[in-house]
Tab-separated table of C-alpha atoms in Angstrom:
chain	number	residue	atom	x	y	z
A	1	MET	CA	-34.115	33.254	48.834
A	2	SER	CA	-35.383	34.037	45.123
A	3	SER	CA	-38.473	31.962	43.660
A	4	VAL	CA	-37.084	30.092	40.437
A	5	ASN	CA	-40.024	31.270	38.705
A	6	SER	CA	-38.664	34.792	39.252
A	7	ILE	CA	-35.052	33.980	37.732
A	8	ALA	CA	-34.200	34.044	34.148
A	9	ILE	CA	-31.014	33.176	32.177
A	10	ASP	CA	-30.179	36.226	30.074
A	11	ILE	CA	-27.724	35.487	27.300
A	12	ARG	CA	-25.811	39.343	26.064
A	13	TYR	CA	-23.909	38.908	22.664
A	14	PRO	CA	-21.694	40.980	21.225
A	15	GLN	CA	-23.467	43.747	19.159
A	16	PHE	CA	-21.868	42.774	15.894
A	17	PHE	CA	-23.557	39.541	16.253
A	18	ARG	CA	-27.101	39.986	14.321
A	19	GLN	CA	-29.900	38.734	16.014
A	20	SER	CA	-32.606	37.188	13.981
A	21	SER	CA	-36.574	38.319	14.548
A	22	ILE	CA	-37.979	35.538	13.146
A	23	ASP	CA	-36.969	32.956	15.568
A	24	SER	CA	-34.426	34.607	18.006
A	25	SER	CA	-31.302	32.791	16.742
A	26	VAL	CA	-28.318	35.027	16.690
A	27	GLU	CA	-26.387	34.738	13.532
A	28	ILE	CA	-22.269	34.348	13.649
A	29	ILE	CA	-19.767	34.278	10.640
A	30	GLU	CA	-18.637	30.626	10.149
A	31	GLY	CA	-14.523	30.580	10.815
A	32	LYS	CA	-14.668	31.268	14.482
A	33	SER	CA	-11.881	29.217	16.071
A	34	ALA	CA	-11.934	27.239	19.072
A	35	GLY	CA	-12.005	29.257	22.201
A	36	SER	CA	-13.621	32.398	20.532
A	37	PHE	CA	-16.107	34.268	23.008
A	38	ILE	CA	-19.825	34.304	21.751
A	39	GLY	CA	-21.590	35.701	25.154
A	40	PHE	CA	-22.539	36.614	28.543
A	41	ILE	CA	-24.347	34.836	30.533
A	42	ASN	CA	-26.046	35.858	33.475
A	43	LEU	CA	-28.854	34.686	35.877
A	44	ILE	CA	-30.963	37.086	37.134
A	45	ASN	CA	-33.851	38.031	38.825
A	46	TYR	CA	-35.882	41.378	37.863
A	47	THR	CA	-32.484	43.385	37.160
A	48	ASN	CA	-30.482	42.143	39.683
A	49	ILE	CA	-27.714	39.298	39.100
A	50	ILE	CA	-27.787	36.662	41.196
A	51	PRO	CA	-24.690	35.581	43.028
A	52	ASN	CA	-22.829	32.653	42.001
A	53	GLU	CA	-25.215	30.186	43.886
A	54	TRP	CA	-25.762	27.912	40.407
A	55	SER	CA	-24.216	25.749	38.335
A	56	LEU	CA	-24.634	25.492	34.711
A	57	ASN	CA	-24.504	23.012	31.999
A	58	MET	CA	-25.334	22.201	28.327
A	59	THR	CA	-25.901	19.667	25.836
A	60	GLU	CA	-24.157	21.158	22.841
A	61	THR	CA	-20.392	19.768	22.435
A	62	ASP	CA	-19.083	22.512	20.045
A	63	PHE	CA	-19.895	24.972	23.060
A	64	LYS	CA	-18.779	25.153	26.622
A	65	ILE	CA	-19.805	27.464	29.682
A	66	GLN	CA	-17.202	29.131	31.341
A	67	SER	CA	-17.461	30.678	35.063
A	68	ASN	CA	-16.066	34.103	35.012
A	69	GLY	CA	-17.096	34.610	39.069
A	70	LEU	CA	-20.358	36.531	38.859
A	71	SER	CA	-21.200	35.775	35.342
A	72	TYR	CA	-20.939	33.147	32.608
A	73	SER	CA	-19.485	33.244	29.140
A	74	LEU	CA	-20.419	30.720	26.357
A	75	ILE	CA	-17.459	29.540	24.500
A	76	THR	CA	-16.758	27.758	21.633
A	77	THR	CA	-14.762	24.085	21.478
A	78	LYS	CA	-14.336	23.971	17.279
A	79	THR	CA	-14.431	26.094	14.900
A	80	LEU	CA	-17.716	27.254	13.451
A	81	ASP	CA	-17.827	25.669	9.372
A	82	ARG	CA	-21.295	26.162	7.883
A	83	GLU	CA	-20.325	22.982	5.609
A	84	ARG	CA	-19.969	21.150	8.427
A	85	LYS	CA	-23.376	22.209	10.606
A	86	ASN	CA	-24.756	25.508	9.888
A	87	PHE	CA	-27.649	25.569	13.061
A	88	TYR	CA	-27.439	25.271	16.516
A	89	GLU	CA	-30.398	24.785	18.852
A	90	PHE	CA	-29.915	23.830	22.181
A	91	LEU	CA	-30.684	24.024	26.253
A	92	ILE	CA	-28.385	25.898	28.856
A	93	ASN	CA	-29.828	24.263	31.996
A	94	ALA	CA	-29.208	26.502	35.813
A	95	GLN	CA	-29.683	24.275	38.966
A	96	HIS	CA	-29.395	26.042	41.755
A	97	LEU	CA	-26.776	24.995	44.281
A	98	ILE	CA	-29.016	25.249	47.496
A	99	PRO	CA	-32.233	22.848	48.527
A	100	PRO	CA	-34.473	22.717	47.141
A	101	TYR	CA	-32.327	22.958	44.327
A	102	GLU	CA	-34.325	24.799	41.535
A	103	LYS	CA	-34.035	24.292	37.984
A	104	VAL	CA	-34.318	26.579	34.812
A	105	SER	CA	-33.486	26.372	31.496
A	106	LYS	CA	-32.533	28.673	28.073
A	107	LEU	CA	-32.692	27.767	25.165
A	108	VAL	CA	-30.471	29.043	22.218
A	109	ARG	CA	-30.497	28.987	18.428
A	110	ILE	CA	-26.847	29.952	16.742
A	111	ARG	CA	-27.024	30.082	12.854
A	112	ILE	CA	-24.072	29.822	11.034
A	113	LEU	CA	-23.099	32.680	8.061
A	114	ASP	CA	-21.500	31.568	4.887
A	115	ILE	CA	-18.466	33.057	3.869
A	116	ASN	CA	-16.836	32.341	0.914
A	117	ASP	CA	-14.235	29.541	1.409
A	118	CYS	CA	-15.320	26.730	-0.969
A	119	VAL	CA	-13.288	26.480	-4.269
A	120	PRO	CA	-15.679	25.647	-7.351
A	121	GLU	CA	-14.487	22.058	-8.258
A	122	PHE	CA	-15.439	19.970	-11.437
A	123	ASN	CA	-16.590	16.542	-11.425
A	124	GLN	CA	-13.073	15.202	-13.484
A	125	THR	CA	-9.719	16.398	-13.990
A	126	VAL	CA	-9.588	15.777	-17.317
A	127	TYR	CA	-12.567	15.264	-19.462
A	128	GLN	CA	-12.353	13.361	-23.411
A	129	THR	CA	-15.150	13.587	-26.260
A	130	THR	CA	-15.808	13.635	-29.840
A	131	MET	CA	-17.647	16.651	-31.368
A	132	VAL	CA	-18.931	17.610	-34.472
A	133	PRO	CA	-18.850	20.973	-35.075
A	134	ASN	CA	-21.709	22.847	-35.000
A	135	VAL	CA	-23.826	19.881	-34.621
A	136	THR	CA	-23.209	18.346	-31.297
A	137	SER	CA	-22.095	19.518	-27.760
A	138	PHE	CA	-20.527	18.441	-24.656
A	139	THR	CA	-21.044	20.048	-20.880
A	140	VAL	CA	-18.902	19.888	-18.221
A	141	ASN	CA	-19.799	20.593	-14.327
A	142	ALA	CA	-18.711	22.164	-11.223
A	143	PHE	CA	-20.048	22.457	-7.991
A	144	ASP	CA	-19.515	24.929	-4.949
A	145	CYS	CA	-20.280	23.786	-1.463
A	146	ASP	CA	-20.694	27.026	0.141
A	147	ASP	CA	-24.381	28.652	0.987
A	148	SER	CA	-26.462	28.143	-2.280
A	149	ASN	CA	-28.670	31.019	-1.744
A	150	THR	CA	-25.128	33.007	-1.973
A	151	ASP	CA	-23.385	34.485	-4.850
A	152	ASN	CA	-20.677	32.332	-3.064
A	153	ASN	CA	-22.224	29.063	-4.766
A	154	ARG	CA	-23.001	30.942	-7.889
A	155	ILE	CA	-20.572	29.793	-10.861
A	156	THR	CA	-19.507	30.918	-14.211
A	157	TYR	CA	-17.742	29.399	-16.594
A	158	SER	CA	-15.422	30.267	-19.224
A	159	LEU	CA	-13.091	29.145	-21.759
A	160	ALA	CA	-9.042	30.151	-21.180
A	161	ASN	CA	-7.854	29.026	-24.890
A	162	TYR	CA	-9.537	28.639	-28.191
A	163	GLN	CA	-12.266	30.917	-27.796
A	164	ASP	CA	-12.531	31.482	-31.556
A	165	LEU	CA	-12.982	27.850	-32.332
A	166	PHE	CA	-15.253	26.872	-29.209
A	167	HIS	CA	-18.118	28.428	-26.956
A	168	ILE	CA	-19.569	27.570	-23.835
A	169	ASN	CA	-22.062	28.678	-21.726
A	170	GLU	CA	-21.484	30.544	-19.052
A	171	THR	CA	-24.011	28.930	-17.164
A	172	THR	CA	-24.521	25.256	-17.580
A	173	GLY	CA	-20.985	24.593	-19.039
A	174	MET	CA	-22.058	23.291	-22.168
A	175	ILE	CA	-19.506	23.453	-24.645
A	176	GLU	CA	-20.272	23.806	-28.517
A	177	CYS	CA	-17.742	24.215	-31.343
A	178	ILE	CA	-18.629	27.008	-33.226
A	179	LYS	CA	-16.378	27.084	-36.423
A	180	ASN	CA	-15.892	24.017	-38.734
A	181	THR	CA	-12.342	23.769	-39.464
A	182	HIS	CA	-12.671	20.447	-41.723
A	183	THR	CA	-9.351	19.698	-40.354
A	184	TYR	CA	-11.031	17.102	-37.395
A	185	GLU	CA	-8.096	17.480	-35.238
A	186	ARG	CA	-7.778	17.235	-31.247
A	187	TYR	CA	-7.718	19.816	-29.248
A	188	GLU	CA	-7.438	20.444	-25.399
A	189	ILE	CA	-9.238	23.276	-23.971
A	190	ILE	CA	-9.063	24.826	-20.621
A	191	VAL	CA	-12.241	25.462	-18.640
A	192	VAL	CA	-12.430	27.610	-15.577
A	193	ALA	CA	-15.059	27.497	-13.275
A	194	ARG	CA	-15.248	30.999	-11.132
A	195	ASP	CA	-17.815	31.893	-8.070
A	196	HIS	CA	-19.022	35.206	-7.164
A	197	GLY	CA	-18.089	35.372	-3.340
A	198	LYS	CA	-15.336	38.030	-2.545
A	199	PRO	CA	-12.864	36.947	-2.495
A	200	THR	CA	-13.099	35.498	-6.007
A	201	LEU	CA	-12.551	31.662	-5.712
A	202	SER	CA	-11.645	29.561	-8.955
A	203	SER	CA	-10.759	26.299	-10.949
A	204	SER	CA	-10.005	24.533	-14.203
A	205	THR	CA	-10.561	21.098	-15.976
A	206	LEU	CA	-9.050	19.828	-19.416
A	207	VAL	CA	-11.432	19.025	-21.939
A	208	GLN	CA	-9.771	16.867	-24.457
A	209	ILE	CA	-11.953	17.284	-27.496
A	210	GLN	CA	-11.713	15.217	-31.286
A	211	LEU	CA	-13.282	16.608	-34.037
A	212	VAL	CA	-15.125	14.253	-36.471
A	213	SER	CA	-17.411	14.932	-39.482
A	214	SER	CA	-21.112	14.090	-39.124
A	215	ALA	CA	-20.750	11.075	-41.325
A	216	HIS	CA	-17.790	9.748	-39.097
A	217	LYS	CA	-20.039	10.239	-36.130
A	218	ASN	CA	-22.853	8.065	-37.767
A	219	ASN	CA	-20.789	5.186	-38.818
A	220	ARG	CA	-18.528	4.746	-35.816
A	221	ALA	CA	-19.111	2.503	-33.131
A	222	PRO	CA	-20.161	4.362	-29.937
A	223	VAL	CA	-17.365	5.609	-27.964
A	224	PRO	CA	-16.738	3.734	-24.715
A	225	SER	CA	-17.954	5.854	-21.450
A	226	SER	CA	-14.744	4.580	-20.009
A	227	TRP	CA	-12.898	6.706	-22.446
A	228	LEU	CA	-15.080	9.913	-22.453
A	229	HIS	CA	-14.818	10.379	-19.007
A	230	THR	CA	-11.478	8.937	-17.971
A	231	GLU	CA	-10.460	10.735	-14.757
A	232	GLN	CA	-6.440	11.198	-13.971
A	233	SER	CA	-6.274	11.215	-10.198
A	234	PRO	CA	-2.838	11.338	-8.300
A	235	GLN	CA	-3.271	8.002	-7.000
A	236	ASN	CA	-4.123	6.403	-10.197
A	237	MET	CA	-0.887	8.530	-11.548
A	238	LEU	CA	1.160	6.521	-8.210
A	239	ILE	CA	-0.120	3.347	-9.311
A	240	LEU	CA	0.970	3.448	-12.778
A	241	ALA	CA	4.133	4.736	-11.886
A	242	GLY	CA	4.426	2.127	-8.849
A	243	VAL	CA	3.973	-0.466	-12.126
A	244	LEU	CA	6.691	0.691	-14.336
A	245	ALA	CA	9.352	1.023	-11.862
A	246	ALA	CA	8.426	-2.405	-10.603
A	247	LEU	CA	8.227	-3.707	-14.606
A	248	PHE	CA	12.107	-1.812	-14.930
A	249	VAL	CA	13.530	-3.491	-11.896
A	250	PHE	CA	11.957	-7.074	-13.019
A	251	MET	CA	13.388	-6.557	-16.403
A	252	SER	CA	17.072	-5.362	-15.279
A	253	LEU	CA	17.201	-8.503	-12.776
A	254	PHE	CA	16.298	-10.618	-15.826
A	255	ILE	CA	19.050	-8.734	-18.111
A	256	CYS	CA	21.761	-9.402	-15.323
A	257	LEU	CA	20.735	-12.899	-15.347
A	258	ILE	CA	20.739	-13.394	-18.636
A	259	CYS	CA	24.612	-12.160	-18.829
A	260	CYS	CA	25.457	-13.997	-16.002
A	261	ILE	CA	24.235	-17.559	-17.994
A	262	LYS	CA	25.930	-16.387	-21.265
A	263	TYR	CA	29.142	-15.104	-19.197
A	264	LYS	CA	29.372	-18.676	-17.427
A	265	ILE	CA	28.965	-20.563	-21.052
A	266	LYS	CA	31.666	-18.610	-22.483
A	267	ARG	CA	34.138	-19.294	-19.598
A	268	CYS	CA	33.192	-23.311	-20.098
A	269	LYS	CA	33.644	-23.207	-23.791
A	270	GLU	CA	37.184	-21.584	-22.947
A	271	LYS	CA	38.158	-24.211	-20.563
A	272	HIS	CA	37.209	-26.860	-23.009
A	273	ILE	CA	38.454	-25.274	-25.729
A	274	LEU	CA	41.480	-23.311	-24.959
A	275	THR	CA	43.035	-25.774	-22.883
A	276	PRO	CA	43.864	-28.697	-25.272
A	277	THR	CA	44.848	-26.113	-27.667
A	278	THR	CA	47.123	-24.359	-25.496
A	279	THR	CA	48.752	-28.073	-24.908
A	280	MET	CA	49.194	-28.304	-28.186
A	281	ILE	CA	50.907	-25.192	-28.751
A	282	SER	CA	53.477	-25.959	-25.452
A	283	THR	CA	54.737	-29.288	-26.996
A	284	ASN	CA	55.156	-28.555	-30.498
A	285	PHE	CA	56.873	-24.893	-29.344
A	286	ASN	CA	58.896	-27.610	-27.325
A	287	ASN	CA	59.759	-29.656	-29.751
A	288	THR	CA	60.872	-26.704	-32.146
A	289	HIS	CA	62.656	-25.538	-29.582
A	290	SER	CA	64.321	-28.318	-28.720
A	291	ILE	CA	65.377	-28.755	-32.811
A	292	LEU	CA	66.717	-25.204	-33.046
A	293	ASN	CA	68.819	-25.635	-30.122
A	294	GLU	CA	69.974	-28.974	-31.659
A	295	LYS	CA	70.729	-27.500	-35.007
A	296	PRO	CA	71.444	-24.088	-34.964
A	297	PHE	CA	71.936	-22.174	-37.747
A	298	SER	CA	74.496	-19.450	-37.045
A	299	SER	CA	76.443	-18.097	-39.907
A	300	THR	CA	79.614	-19.698	-37.579
A	301	SER	CA	78.161	-23.030	-37.110
A	302	SER	CA	76.480	-23.438	-40.315
A	303	THR	CA	79.906	-22.643	-42.602
A	304	THR	CA	82.116	-26.137	-42.585
A	305	SER	CA	85.634	-25.414	-42.409
A	306	SER	CA	87.797	-26.205	-45.338
A	307	ASN	CA	89.425	-29.216	-44.127
A	308	ASP	CA	86.304	-30.859	-42.809
A	309	LEU	CA	84.989	-29.449	-46.407
A	310	GLN	CA	87.931	-31.478	-47.797
A	311	GLN	CA	88.130	-34.225	-45.351
A	312	HIS	CA	84.109	-34.852	-46.203
A	313	THR	CA	84.470	-34.829	-49.660
A	314	ALA	CA	87.367	-37.032	-49.656
A	315	ASN	CA	85.482	-39.648	-47.808
A	316	GLY	CA	82.565	-39.125	-50.171
A	317	GLU	CA	80.241	-37.835	-47.224
A	318	PHE	CA	79.558	-34.408	-48.775
A	319	THR	CA	76.544	-35.591	-50.156
A	320	ARG	CA	75.731	-37.131	-46.963
A	321	ILE	CA	75.879	-33.960	-44.841
A	322	ALA	CA	74.339	-31.782	-47.225
A	323	ASP	CA	70.793	-34.457	-47.556
A	324	ASP	CA	71.323	-34.044	-43.737
A	325	LEU	CA	71.342	-30.681	-43.649
A	326	HIS	CA	68.779	-29.902	-46.209
A	327	PHE	CA	66.211	-32.728	-44.144
A	328	GLU	CA	66.759	-30.842	-40.897
A	329	ARG	CA	65.786	-27.426	-42.684
A	330	THR	CA	62.776	-28.925	-44.109
A	331	ALA	CA	61.550	-30.055	-40.449
A	332	VAL	CA	62.472	-26.912	-39.068
A	333	ARG	CA	60.418	-25.196	-41.668
A	334	GLU	CA	57.342	-27.400	-41.338
A	335	GLU	CA	57.339	-27.224	-37.165
A	336	LYS	CA	57.706	-22.950	-37.718
A	337	SER	CA	54.305	-23.396	-40.184
A	338	PHE	CA	52.770	-25.904	-37.880
A	339	PHE	CA	53.320	-23.797	-35.060
A	340	LEU	CA	52.064	-20.424	-37.058
A	341	ARG	CA	48.778	-22.493	-38.010
A	342	LEU	CA	48.139	-23.321	-34.416
A	343	ILE	CA	48.508	-19.750	-33.206
A	344	ASP	CA	46.138	-18.893	-36.243
A	345	ARG	CA	43.697	-21.566	-34.748
A	346	GLN	CA	44.129	-19.856	-31.162
A	347	HIS	CA	43.175	-16.528	-32.433
A	348	ILE	CA	39.751	-17.487	-34.552
A	349	ALA	CA	38.856	-19.645	-31.533
A	350	THR	CA	39.485	-16.348	-29.316
A	351	ILE	CA	37.345	-14.299	-32.063
A	352	PHE	CA	34.379	-17.019	-31.930
A	353	LEU	CA	34.127	-16.966	-28.458
A	354	ASP	CA	34.049	-13.334	-28.185
A	355	SER	CA	31.242	-12.910	-30.533
A	356	LEU	CA	28.877	-14.959	-28.091
């Protein structure tokens, strides 16, 4: 049986993993997915590999030890992300499975190297400010979560438009108006932030600039910071869209309610106004029809035979018959005129109700 003092844990890493001479840490590029192989672990007595009579464990959860028979492998359990954790230091413990259960440990250091996987991000998606040409300036800021000691984190600013009117410091992000147009218009310029990693990553933001004169700048009230730095985030846009949709639904229901009320009022007025009018028209029409039936004025019936005319003339009744006929015709004309007036009133009432 081998003594614990002569046993060591030997870890052999692939050749493409660089090992630091300062702290003996192994350097691994970030992005290794779960299940990736990191290195071989062996228990050795001088130069001999000891049979699988030992149990190995470790204190780090981002890695695990996998048995391969006579040797072991160090495997990742999560994707290695430098922005989440850039350095690991843990112990690998080995315990002999045969009494007296000797133990041996090995300190492992792993440093995660950065790759350019972070896009530069601005503090806001939209900036708003006022600016006096050749006098005042405005600064935008972007940050990159990659390693600050590498080109992946170094950002350069540039303008995508209005380069003849505005200038931006490529290092600090300070914007100046270098040309006075004396028009004092509002401009929307696009600022691009680009890192120096490989491949290069970039993002952009919108800066709304209102040019003003120096006198106007001195006399006007200070611009509220809420106006200067308003971020139109997608969450705010969704909330605004929801409020507008709810307002539209409410107004639609309100208009429908008003229309229903007006329709019911119109129906009630029709019942109270048109019903008596219709009854009067029907009554007068029946009366008129009765008169017309009683006294038809056809060419045949209105013509008095010569015998009857002579008889009425002889009896002195011709004048009475003529008077009766004149009276009846006058009554018929009055009835017809009354009937037409009622029809006109009904038409006027209908027009009035339709206008409501």
